[in-house]
mmCIF file of C-alpha atoms and ligand atoms in Angstrom:
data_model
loop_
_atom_site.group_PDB
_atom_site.id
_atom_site.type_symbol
_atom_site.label_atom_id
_atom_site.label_comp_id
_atom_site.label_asym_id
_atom_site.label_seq_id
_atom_site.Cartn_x
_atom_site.Cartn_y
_atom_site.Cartn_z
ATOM 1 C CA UNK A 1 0.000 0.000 0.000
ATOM 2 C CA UNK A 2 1.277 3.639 -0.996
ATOM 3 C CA UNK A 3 1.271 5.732 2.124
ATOM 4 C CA UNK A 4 -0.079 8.764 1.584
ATOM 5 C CA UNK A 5 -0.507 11.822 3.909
ATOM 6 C CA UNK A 6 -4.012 12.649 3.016
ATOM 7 C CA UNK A 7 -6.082 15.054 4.776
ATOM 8 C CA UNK A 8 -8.487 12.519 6.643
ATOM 9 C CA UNK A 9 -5.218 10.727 7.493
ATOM 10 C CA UNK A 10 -3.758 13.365 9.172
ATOM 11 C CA UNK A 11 -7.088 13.988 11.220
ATOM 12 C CA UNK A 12 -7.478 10.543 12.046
ATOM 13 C CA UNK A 13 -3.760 10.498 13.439
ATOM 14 C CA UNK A 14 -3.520 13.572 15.579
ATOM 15 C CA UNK A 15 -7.362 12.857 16.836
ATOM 16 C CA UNK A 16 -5.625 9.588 17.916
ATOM 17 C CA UNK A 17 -2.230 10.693 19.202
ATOM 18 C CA UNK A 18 -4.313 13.593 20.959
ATOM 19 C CA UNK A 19 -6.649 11.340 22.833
ATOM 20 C CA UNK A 20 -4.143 8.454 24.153
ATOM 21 C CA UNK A 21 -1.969 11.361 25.422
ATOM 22 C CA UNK A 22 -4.860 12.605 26.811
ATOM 23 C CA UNK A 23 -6.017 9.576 27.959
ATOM 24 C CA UNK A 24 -2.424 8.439 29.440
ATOM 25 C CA UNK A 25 -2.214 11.921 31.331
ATOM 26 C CA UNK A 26 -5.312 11.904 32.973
ATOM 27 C CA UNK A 27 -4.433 8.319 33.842
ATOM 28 C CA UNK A 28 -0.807 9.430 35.207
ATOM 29 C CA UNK A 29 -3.049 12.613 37.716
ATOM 30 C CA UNK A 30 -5.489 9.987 38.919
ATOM 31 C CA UNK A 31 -2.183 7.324 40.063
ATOM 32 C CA UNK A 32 -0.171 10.796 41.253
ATOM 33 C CA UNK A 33 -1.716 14.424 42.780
ATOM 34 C CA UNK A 34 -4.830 12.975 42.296
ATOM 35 C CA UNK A 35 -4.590 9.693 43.961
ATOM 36 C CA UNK A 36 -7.634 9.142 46.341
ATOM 37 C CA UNK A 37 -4.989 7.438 49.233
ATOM 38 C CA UNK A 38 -2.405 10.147 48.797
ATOM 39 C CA UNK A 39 -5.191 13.022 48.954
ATOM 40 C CA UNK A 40 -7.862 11.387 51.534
ATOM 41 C CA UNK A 41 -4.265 11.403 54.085
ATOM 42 C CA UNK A 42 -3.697 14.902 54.064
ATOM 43 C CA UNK A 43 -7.081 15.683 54.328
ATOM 44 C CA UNK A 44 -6.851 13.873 57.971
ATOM 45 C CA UNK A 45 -3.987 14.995 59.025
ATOM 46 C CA UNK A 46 -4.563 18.612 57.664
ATOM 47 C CA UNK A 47 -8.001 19.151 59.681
ATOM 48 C CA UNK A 48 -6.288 17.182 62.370
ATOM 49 C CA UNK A 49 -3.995 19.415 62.970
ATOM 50 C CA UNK A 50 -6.519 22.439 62.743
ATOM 51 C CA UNK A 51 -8.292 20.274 65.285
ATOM 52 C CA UNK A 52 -10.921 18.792 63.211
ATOM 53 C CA UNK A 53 -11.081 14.915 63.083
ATOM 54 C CA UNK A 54 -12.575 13.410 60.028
ATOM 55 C CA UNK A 55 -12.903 9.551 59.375
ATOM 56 C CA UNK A 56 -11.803 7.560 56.797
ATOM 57 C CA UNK A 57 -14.361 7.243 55.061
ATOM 58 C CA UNK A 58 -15.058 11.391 54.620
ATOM 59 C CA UNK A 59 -11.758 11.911 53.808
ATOM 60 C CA UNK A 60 -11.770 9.261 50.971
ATOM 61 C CA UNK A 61 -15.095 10.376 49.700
ATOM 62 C CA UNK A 62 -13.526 13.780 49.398
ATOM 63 C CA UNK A 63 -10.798 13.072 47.905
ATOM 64 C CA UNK A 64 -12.226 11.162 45.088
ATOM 65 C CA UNK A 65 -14.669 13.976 44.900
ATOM 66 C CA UNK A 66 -11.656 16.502 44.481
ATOM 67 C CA UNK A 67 -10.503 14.021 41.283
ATOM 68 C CA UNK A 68 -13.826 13.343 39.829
ATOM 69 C CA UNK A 69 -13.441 16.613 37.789
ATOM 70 C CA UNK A 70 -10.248 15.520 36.290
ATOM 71 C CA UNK A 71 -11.928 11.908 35.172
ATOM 72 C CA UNK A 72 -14.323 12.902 33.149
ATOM 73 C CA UNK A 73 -11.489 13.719 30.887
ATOM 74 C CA UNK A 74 -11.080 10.676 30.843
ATOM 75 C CA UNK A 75 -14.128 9.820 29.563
ATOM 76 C CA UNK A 76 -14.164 12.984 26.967
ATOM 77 C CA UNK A 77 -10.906 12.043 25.459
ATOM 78 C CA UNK A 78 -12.366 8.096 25.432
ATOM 79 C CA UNK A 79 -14.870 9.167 23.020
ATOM 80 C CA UNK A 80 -12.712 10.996 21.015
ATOM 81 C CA UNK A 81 -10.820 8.206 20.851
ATOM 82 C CA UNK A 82 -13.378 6.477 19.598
ATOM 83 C CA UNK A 83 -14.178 8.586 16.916
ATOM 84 C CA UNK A 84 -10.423 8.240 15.695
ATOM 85 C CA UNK A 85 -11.154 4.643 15.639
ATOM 86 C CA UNK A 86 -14.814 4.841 13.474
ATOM 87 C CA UNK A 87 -12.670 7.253 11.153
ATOM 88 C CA UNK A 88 -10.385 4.669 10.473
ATOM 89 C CA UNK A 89 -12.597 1.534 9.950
ATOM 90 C CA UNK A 90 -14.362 4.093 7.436
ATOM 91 C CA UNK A 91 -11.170 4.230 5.781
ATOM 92 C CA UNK A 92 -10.919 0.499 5.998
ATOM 93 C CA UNK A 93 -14.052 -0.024 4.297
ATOM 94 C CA UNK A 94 -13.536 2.804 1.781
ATOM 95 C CA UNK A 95 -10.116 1.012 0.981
ATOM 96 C CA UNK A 96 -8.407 3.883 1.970
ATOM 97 C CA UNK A 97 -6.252 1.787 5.197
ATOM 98 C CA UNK A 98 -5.926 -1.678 5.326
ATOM 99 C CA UNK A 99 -5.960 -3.565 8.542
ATOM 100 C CA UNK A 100 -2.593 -3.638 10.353
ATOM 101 C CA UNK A 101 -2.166 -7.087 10.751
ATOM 102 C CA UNK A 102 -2.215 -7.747 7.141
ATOM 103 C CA UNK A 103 -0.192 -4.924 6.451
ATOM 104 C CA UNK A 104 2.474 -6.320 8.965
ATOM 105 C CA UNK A 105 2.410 -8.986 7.460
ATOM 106 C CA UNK A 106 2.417 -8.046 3.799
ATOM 107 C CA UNK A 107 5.106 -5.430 4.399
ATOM 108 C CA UNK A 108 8.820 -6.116 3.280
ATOM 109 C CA UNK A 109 11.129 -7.566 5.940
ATOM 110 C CA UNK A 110 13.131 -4.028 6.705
ATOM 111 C CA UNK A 111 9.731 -2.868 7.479
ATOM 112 C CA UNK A 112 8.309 -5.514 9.862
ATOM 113 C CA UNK A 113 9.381 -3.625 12.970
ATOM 114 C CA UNK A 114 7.780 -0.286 12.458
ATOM 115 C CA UNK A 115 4.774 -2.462 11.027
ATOM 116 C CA UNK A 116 4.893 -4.335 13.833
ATOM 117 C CA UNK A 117 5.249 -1.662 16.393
ATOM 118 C CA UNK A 118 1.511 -0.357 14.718
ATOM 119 C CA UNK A 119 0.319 -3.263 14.708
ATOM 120 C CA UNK A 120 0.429 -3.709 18.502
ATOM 121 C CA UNK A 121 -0.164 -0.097 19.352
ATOM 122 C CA UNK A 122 -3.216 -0.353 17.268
ATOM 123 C CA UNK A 123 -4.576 -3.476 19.070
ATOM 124 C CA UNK A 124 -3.902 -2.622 22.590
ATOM 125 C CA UNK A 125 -5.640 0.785 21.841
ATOM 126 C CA UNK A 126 -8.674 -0.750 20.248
ATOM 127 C CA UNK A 127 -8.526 -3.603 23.017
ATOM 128 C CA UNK A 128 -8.521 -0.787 25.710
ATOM 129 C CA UNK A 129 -11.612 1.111 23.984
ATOM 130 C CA UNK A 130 -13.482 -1.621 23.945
ATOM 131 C CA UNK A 131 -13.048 -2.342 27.708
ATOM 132 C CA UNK A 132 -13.207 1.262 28.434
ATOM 133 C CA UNK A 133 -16.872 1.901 26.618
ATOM 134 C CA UNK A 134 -18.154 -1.809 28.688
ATOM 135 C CA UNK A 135 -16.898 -0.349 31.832
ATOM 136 C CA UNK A 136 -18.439 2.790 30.842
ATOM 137 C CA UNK A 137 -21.887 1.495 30.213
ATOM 138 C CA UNK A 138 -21.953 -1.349 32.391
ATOM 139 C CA UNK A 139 -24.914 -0.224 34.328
ATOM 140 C CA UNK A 140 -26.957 0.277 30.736
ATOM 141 C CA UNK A 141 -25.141 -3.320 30.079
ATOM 142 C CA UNK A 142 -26.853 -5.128 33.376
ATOM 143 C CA UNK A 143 -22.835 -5.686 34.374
ATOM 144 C CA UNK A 144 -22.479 -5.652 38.106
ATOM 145 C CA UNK A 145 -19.686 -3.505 39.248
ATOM 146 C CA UNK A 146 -18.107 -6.503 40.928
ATOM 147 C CA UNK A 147 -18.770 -8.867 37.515
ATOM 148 C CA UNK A 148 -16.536 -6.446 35.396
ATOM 149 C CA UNK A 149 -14.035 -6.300 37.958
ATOM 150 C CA UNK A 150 -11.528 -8.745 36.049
ATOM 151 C CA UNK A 151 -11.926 -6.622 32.663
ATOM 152 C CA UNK A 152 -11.268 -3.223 35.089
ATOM 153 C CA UNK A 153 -8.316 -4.994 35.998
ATOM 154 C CA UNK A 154 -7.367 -5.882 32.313
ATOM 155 C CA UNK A 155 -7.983 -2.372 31.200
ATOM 156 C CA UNK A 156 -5.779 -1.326 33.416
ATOM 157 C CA UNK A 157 -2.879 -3.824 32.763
ATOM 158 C CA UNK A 158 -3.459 -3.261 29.167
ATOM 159 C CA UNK A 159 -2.274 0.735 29.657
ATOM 160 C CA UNK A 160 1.511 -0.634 30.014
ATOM 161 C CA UNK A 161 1.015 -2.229 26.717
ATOM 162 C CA UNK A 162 -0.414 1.279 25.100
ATOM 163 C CA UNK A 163 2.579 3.280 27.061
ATOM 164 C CA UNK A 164 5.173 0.682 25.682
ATOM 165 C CA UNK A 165 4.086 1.235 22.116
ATOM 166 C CA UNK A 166 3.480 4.838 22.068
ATOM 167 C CA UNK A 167 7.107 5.183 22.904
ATOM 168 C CA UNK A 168 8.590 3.004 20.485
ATOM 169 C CA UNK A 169 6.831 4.815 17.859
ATOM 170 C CA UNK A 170 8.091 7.918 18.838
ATOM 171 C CA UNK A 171 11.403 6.488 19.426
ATOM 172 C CA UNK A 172 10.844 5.293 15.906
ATOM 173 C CA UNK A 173 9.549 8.209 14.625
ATOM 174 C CA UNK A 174 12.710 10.818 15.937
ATOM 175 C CA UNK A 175 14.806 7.885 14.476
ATOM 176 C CA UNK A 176 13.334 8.444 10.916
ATOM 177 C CA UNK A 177 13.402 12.210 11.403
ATOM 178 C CA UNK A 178 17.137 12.535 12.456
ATOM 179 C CA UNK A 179 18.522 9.850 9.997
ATOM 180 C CA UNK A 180 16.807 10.092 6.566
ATOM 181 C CA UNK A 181 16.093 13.327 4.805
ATOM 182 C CA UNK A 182 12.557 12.501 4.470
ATOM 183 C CA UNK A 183 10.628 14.941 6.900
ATOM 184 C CA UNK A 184 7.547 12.865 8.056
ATOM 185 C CA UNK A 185 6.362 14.617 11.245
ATOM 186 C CA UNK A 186 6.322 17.534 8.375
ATOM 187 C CA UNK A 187 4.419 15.532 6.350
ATOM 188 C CA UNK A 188 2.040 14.335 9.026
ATOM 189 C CA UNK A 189 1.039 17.905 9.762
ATOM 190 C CA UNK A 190 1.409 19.301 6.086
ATOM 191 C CA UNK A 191 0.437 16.620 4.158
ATOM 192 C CA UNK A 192 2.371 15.316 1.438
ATOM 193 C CA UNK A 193 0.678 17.497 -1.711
ATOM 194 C CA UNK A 194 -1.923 14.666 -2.217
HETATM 195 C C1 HEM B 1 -0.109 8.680 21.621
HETATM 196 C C2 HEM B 1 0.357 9.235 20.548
HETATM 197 C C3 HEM B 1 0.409 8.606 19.170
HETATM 198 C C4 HEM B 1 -0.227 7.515 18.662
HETATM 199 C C5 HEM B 1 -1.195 6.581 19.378
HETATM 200 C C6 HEM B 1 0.196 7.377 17.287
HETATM 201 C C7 HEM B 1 -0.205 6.359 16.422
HETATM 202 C C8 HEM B 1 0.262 6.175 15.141
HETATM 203 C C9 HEM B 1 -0.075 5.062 14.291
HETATM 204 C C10 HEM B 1 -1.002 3.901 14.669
HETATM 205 C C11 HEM B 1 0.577 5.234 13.113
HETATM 206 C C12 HEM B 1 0.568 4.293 11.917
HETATM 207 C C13 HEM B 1 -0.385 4.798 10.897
HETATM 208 C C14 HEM B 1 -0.477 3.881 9.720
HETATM 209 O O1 HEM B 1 0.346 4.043 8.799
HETATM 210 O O2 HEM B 1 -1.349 3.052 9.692
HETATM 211 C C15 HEM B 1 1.332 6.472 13.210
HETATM 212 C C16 HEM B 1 2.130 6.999 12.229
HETATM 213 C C17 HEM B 1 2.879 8.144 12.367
HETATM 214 N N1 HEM B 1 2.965 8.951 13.493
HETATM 215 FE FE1 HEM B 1 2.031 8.667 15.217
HETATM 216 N N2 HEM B 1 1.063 8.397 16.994
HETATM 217 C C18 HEM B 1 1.223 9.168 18.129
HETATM 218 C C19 HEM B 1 1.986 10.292 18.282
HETATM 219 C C20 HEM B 1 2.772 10.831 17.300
HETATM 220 C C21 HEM B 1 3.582 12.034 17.438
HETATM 221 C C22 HEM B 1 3.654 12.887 18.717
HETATM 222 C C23 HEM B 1 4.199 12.226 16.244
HETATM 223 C C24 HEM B 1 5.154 13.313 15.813
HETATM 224 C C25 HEM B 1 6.049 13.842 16.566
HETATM 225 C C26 HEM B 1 3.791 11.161 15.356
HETATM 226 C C27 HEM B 1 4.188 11.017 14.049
HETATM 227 C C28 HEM B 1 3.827 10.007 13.211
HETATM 228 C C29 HEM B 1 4.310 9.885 11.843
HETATM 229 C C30 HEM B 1 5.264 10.823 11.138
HETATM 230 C C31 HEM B 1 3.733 8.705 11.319
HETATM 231 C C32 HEM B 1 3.939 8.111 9.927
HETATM 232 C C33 HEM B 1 5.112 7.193 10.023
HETATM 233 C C34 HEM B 1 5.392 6.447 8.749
HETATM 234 O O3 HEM B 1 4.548 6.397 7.882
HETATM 235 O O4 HEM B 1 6.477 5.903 8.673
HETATM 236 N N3 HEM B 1 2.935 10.317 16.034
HETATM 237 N N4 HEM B 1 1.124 7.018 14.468
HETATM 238 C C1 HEM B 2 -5.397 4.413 25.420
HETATM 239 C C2 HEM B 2 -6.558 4.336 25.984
HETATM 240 C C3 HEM B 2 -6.822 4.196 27.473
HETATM 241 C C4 HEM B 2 -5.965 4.077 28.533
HETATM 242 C C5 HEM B 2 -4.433 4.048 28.513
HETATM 243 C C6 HEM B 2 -6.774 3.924 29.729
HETATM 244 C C7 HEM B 2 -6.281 3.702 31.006
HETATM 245 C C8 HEM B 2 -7.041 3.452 32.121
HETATM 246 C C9 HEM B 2 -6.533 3.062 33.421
HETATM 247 C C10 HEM B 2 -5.056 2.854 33.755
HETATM 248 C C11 HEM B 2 -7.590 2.914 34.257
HETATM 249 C C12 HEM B 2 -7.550 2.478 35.736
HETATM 250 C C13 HEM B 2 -7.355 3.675 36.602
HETATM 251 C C14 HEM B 2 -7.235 3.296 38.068
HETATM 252 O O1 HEM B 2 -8.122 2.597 38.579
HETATM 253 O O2 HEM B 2 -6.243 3.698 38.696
HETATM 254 C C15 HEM B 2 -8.783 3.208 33.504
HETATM 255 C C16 HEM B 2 -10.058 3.141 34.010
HETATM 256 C C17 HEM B 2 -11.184 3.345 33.253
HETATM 257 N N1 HEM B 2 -11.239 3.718 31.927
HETATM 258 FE FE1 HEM B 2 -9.685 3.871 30.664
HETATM 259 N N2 HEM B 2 -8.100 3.986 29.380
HETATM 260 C C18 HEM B 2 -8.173 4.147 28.008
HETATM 261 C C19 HEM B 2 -9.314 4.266 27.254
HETATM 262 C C20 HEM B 2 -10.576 4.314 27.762
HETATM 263 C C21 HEM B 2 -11.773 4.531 26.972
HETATM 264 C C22 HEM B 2 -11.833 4.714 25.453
HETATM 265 C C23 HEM B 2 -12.808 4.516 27.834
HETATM 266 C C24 HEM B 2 -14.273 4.693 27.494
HETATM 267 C C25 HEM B 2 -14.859 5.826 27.567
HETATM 268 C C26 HEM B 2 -12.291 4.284 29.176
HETATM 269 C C27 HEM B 2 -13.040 4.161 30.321
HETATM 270 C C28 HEM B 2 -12.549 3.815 31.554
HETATM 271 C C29 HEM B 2 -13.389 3.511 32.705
HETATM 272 C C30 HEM B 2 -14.931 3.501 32.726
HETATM 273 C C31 HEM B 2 -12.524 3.210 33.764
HETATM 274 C C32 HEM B 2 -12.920 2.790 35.193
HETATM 275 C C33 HEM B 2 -12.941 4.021 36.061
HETATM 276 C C34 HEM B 2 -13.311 3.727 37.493
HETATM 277 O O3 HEM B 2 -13.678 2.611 37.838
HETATM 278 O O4 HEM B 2 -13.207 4.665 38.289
HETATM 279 N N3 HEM B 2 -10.920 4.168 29.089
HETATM 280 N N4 HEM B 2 -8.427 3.533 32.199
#
């Protein structure tokens, strides 16, 4: 297949690369300043020491209540994650992209790695948008919070997996830029004159 930097696959990239980073920094708040343990402890000990005790259970609700802001952008960059990813099966059907497996494997072999580096960024980020939209909607779904509990878990897992291939194509991608003279992150942005 003849890459070429048209429009809609310029929009469908950056809508993608700008939701996972998104996604991946709202992810990094809610495990850091965010964090619900971190937060709900210096609530405690912060009244405490103004002489207000608080249990537990307050200061945890608070916390989480102080973060629940944040989440939703979770959520918001979710769907436009998922709008990257109805872009592209339109450009599957319209013959525009082919699916990455078979390009992996039709590619030539100086090209399997970088074919093969999409090929598993592009499955861990559809794996983790399916997940994400059943956790989303398992109350619409009849899930139980405790039934999904094991795909929660999976989700989560499955973020290493996004993280790990996100930076080997930009690894890949500064490679390219700094030892050929063809300028693709130009081309990404500009197009190519297609
Ligand atoms: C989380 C962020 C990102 C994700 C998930 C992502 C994902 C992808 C995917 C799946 C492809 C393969 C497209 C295909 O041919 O089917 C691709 C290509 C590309 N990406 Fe990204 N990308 C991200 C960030 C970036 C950034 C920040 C840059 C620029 C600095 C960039 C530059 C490129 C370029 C130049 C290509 C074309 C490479 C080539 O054809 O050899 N990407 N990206
Ligand atoms: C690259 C894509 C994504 C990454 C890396 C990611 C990462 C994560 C991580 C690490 C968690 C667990 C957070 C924690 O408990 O500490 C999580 C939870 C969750 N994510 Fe995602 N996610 C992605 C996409 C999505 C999408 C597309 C949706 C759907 C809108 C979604 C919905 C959810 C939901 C509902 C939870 C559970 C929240 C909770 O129980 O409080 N995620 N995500």
């Amino acid at each position: 297949m003849e890459k070429k930097f048209t429009k809609l696959y310029r929009i469908w990239h950056w809508l993608l690369a700008f939701s996972v980073l998104g996604l991946l920094i709202t992810v990094a708040l809610r495990k850091t300043f965010l964090s619900w343990r971190a937060n709900s402890e210096i609530i405690q000990t912060q009244l405490a020491s103004s002489g207000i005790e608080v249990t537990h259970e307050i200061a945890k609700t608070t916390a989480k209540a102080i973060r629940s802001g944040m989440w939703e952008w979770h959520y918001i960059f979710g769907a436009v994650l998922v709008v990257a990813i109805i872009i592209r099966l339109y450009m599957m059907l319209t013959k525009q992209a082919k699916l990455p497996i078979l390009v992996f494997i039709q590619a030539q072999t100086k090209d399997k790695l970088k074919y093969g580096v999409y090929m598993f960024l592009c499955f861990f980020i559809f794996a983790m948008s399916i997940s994400g939209v059943i956790l989303y909607y398992h109350d619409f779904l009849n899930l139980t919070k405790d039934s999904v509990g094991w795909l929660k878990d999976l989700h989560e897992d499955m973020m290493y997996g996004v993280l790990i291939f996100v930076i080997l194509h930009l690894v890949g991608v500064f490679k390219h830029e700094i030892t050929t003279k063809e300028p693709i992150v130009s081309k990404m942005i500009h197009g190519d004159g297609d």
